[in-house]
Structures are given as structure tokens and as C-alpha cells.
PDB file of C-alpha atoms and ligand atoms in Angstrom:
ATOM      1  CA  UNK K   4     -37.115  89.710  -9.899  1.00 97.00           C
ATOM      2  CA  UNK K   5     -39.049  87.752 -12.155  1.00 98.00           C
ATOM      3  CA  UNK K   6     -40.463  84.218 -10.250  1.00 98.00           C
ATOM      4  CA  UNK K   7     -42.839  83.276 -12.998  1.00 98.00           C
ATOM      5  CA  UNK K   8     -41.728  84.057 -16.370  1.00 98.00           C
ATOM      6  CA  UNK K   9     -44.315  82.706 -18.377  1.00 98.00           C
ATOM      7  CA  UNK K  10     -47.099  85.201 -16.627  1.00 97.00           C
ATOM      8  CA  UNK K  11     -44.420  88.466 -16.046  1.00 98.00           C
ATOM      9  CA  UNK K  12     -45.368  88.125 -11.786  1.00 98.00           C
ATOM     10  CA  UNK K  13     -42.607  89.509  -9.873  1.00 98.00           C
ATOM     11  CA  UNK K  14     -41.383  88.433  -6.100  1.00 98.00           C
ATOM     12  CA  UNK K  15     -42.549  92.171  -5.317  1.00 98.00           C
ATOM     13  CA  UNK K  16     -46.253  91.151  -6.493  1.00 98.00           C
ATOM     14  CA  UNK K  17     -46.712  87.833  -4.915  1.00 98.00           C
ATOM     15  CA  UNK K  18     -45.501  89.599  -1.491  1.00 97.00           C
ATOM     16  CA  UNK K  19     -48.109  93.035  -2.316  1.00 97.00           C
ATOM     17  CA  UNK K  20     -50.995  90.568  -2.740  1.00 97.00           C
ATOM     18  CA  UNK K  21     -50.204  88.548   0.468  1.00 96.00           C
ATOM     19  CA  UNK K  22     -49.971  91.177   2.318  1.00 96.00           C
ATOM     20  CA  UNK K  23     -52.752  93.617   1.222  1.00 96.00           C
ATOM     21  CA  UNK K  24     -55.455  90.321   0.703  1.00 96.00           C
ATOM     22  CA  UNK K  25     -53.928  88.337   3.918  1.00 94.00           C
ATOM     23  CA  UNK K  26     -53.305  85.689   1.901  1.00 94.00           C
ATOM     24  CA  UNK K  27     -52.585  82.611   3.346  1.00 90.00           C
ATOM     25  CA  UNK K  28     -52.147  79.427   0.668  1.00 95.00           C
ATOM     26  CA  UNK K  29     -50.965  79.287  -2.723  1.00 96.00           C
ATOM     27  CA  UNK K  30     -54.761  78.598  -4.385  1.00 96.00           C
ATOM     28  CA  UNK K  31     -55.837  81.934  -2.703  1.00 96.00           C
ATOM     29  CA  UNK K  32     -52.696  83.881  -4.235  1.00 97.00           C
ATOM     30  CA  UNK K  33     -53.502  82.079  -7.991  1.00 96.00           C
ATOM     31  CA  UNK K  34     -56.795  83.704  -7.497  1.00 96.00           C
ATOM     32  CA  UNK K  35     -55.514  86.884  -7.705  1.00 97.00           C
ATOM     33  CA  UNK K  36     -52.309  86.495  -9.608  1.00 97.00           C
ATOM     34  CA  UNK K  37     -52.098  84.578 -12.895  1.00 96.00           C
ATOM     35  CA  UNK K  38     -49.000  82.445 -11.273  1.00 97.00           C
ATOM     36  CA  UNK K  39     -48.024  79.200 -12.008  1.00 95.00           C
ATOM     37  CA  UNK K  40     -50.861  78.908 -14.703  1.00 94.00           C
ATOM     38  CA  UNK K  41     -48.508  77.668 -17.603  1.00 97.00           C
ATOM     39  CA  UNK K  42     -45.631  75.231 -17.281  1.00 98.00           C
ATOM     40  CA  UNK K  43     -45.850  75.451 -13.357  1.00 96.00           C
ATOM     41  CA  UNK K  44     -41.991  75.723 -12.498  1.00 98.00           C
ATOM     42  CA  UNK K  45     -42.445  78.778 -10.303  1.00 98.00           C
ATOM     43  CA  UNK K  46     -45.037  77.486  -8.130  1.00 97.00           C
ATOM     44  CA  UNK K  47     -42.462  75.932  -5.476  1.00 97.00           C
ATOM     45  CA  UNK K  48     -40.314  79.465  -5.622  1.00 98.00           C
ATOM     46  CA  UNK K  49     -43.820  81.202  -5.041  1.00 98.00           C
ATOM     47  CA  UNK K  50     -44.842  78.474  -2.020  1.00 97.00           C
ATOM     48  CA  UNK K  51     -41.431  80.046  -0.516  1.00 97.00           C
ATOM     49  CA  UNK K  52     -41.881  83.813  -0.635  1.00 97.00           C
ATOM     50  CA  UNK K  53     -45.464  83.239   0.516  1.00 96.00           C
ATOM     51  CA  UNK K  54     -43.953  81.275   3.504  1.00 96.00           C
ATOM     52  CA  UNK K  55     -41.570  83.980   4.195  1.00 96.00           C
ATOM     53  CA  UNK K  56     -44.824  86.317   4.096  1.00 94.00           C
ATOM     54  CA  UNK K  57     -46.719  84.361   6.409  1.00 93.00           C
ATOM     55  CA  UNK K  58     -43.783  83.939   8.737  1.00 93.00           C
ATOM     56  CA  UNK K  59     -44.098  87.851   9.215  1.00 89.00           C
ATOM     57  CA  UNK K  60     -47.564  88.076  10.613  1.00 79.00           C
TER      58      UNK K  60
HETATM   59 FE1  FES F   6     -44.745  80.286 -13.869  1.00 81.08          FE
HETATM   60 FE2  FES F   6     -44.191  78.970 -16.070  1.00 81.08          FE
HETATM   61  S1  FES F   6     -42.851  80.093 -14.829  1.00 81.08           S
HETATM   62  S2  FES F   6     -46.076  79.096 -15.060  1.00 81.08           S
END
């Protein structure tokens, strides 16, 4: 599912990259993925699924 619809980044994507980078904060994920770079609405939704990530290691 779509989190952030004004860059097209998927739930899939944001956990991929936190898993294959072992990233842990949300300024390390935007440096891979263009998320959260327009009107910023999916940045809290993001926060959670990288939580949920990091809550697996
Ligand atoms: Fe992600 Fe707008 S929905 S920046």
C-alpha cells in the first residue's frame, strides 16, 4: 500500500530499505527514499512501520 502518495513509496519499500541499510531513524530512511519530501502527511505513518521494523531486530 501506498504511505506516501505524493513520492509513489510503498509500506513494502520503507520496510526493504530498513532492513537491507539497518536503518534506524526517519532522516536516515529520507536519505534513501524520497518520503515525506512534499506535503509531509506520511511521515508519522512512516515513523510507525519503521518502529515496527526496529522492534524486529
Ligand atoms: Fe508523503 Fe505527501 S504523502 S510527502
Amino acid at each position: 500500500m501506498y504511505v506516501c502518495l505524493c513520492e509513489a513509496v510503498t509500506d513494502k519499500q520503507i520496510r526493504n530499505v530498513a532492513r537491507k541499510y539497518q536503518v534506524t531513524s526517519l532522516k536516515g530512511l529520507r536519505q534513501i527514499l524520497p518520503v515525506g519530501r512534499e506535503c509531509g502527511k506520511c511521515i508519522r505513518q512512516t515513523r510507525e512501520i519503521l518502529d515496527e521494523e526496529l522492534a524486529l531486530l
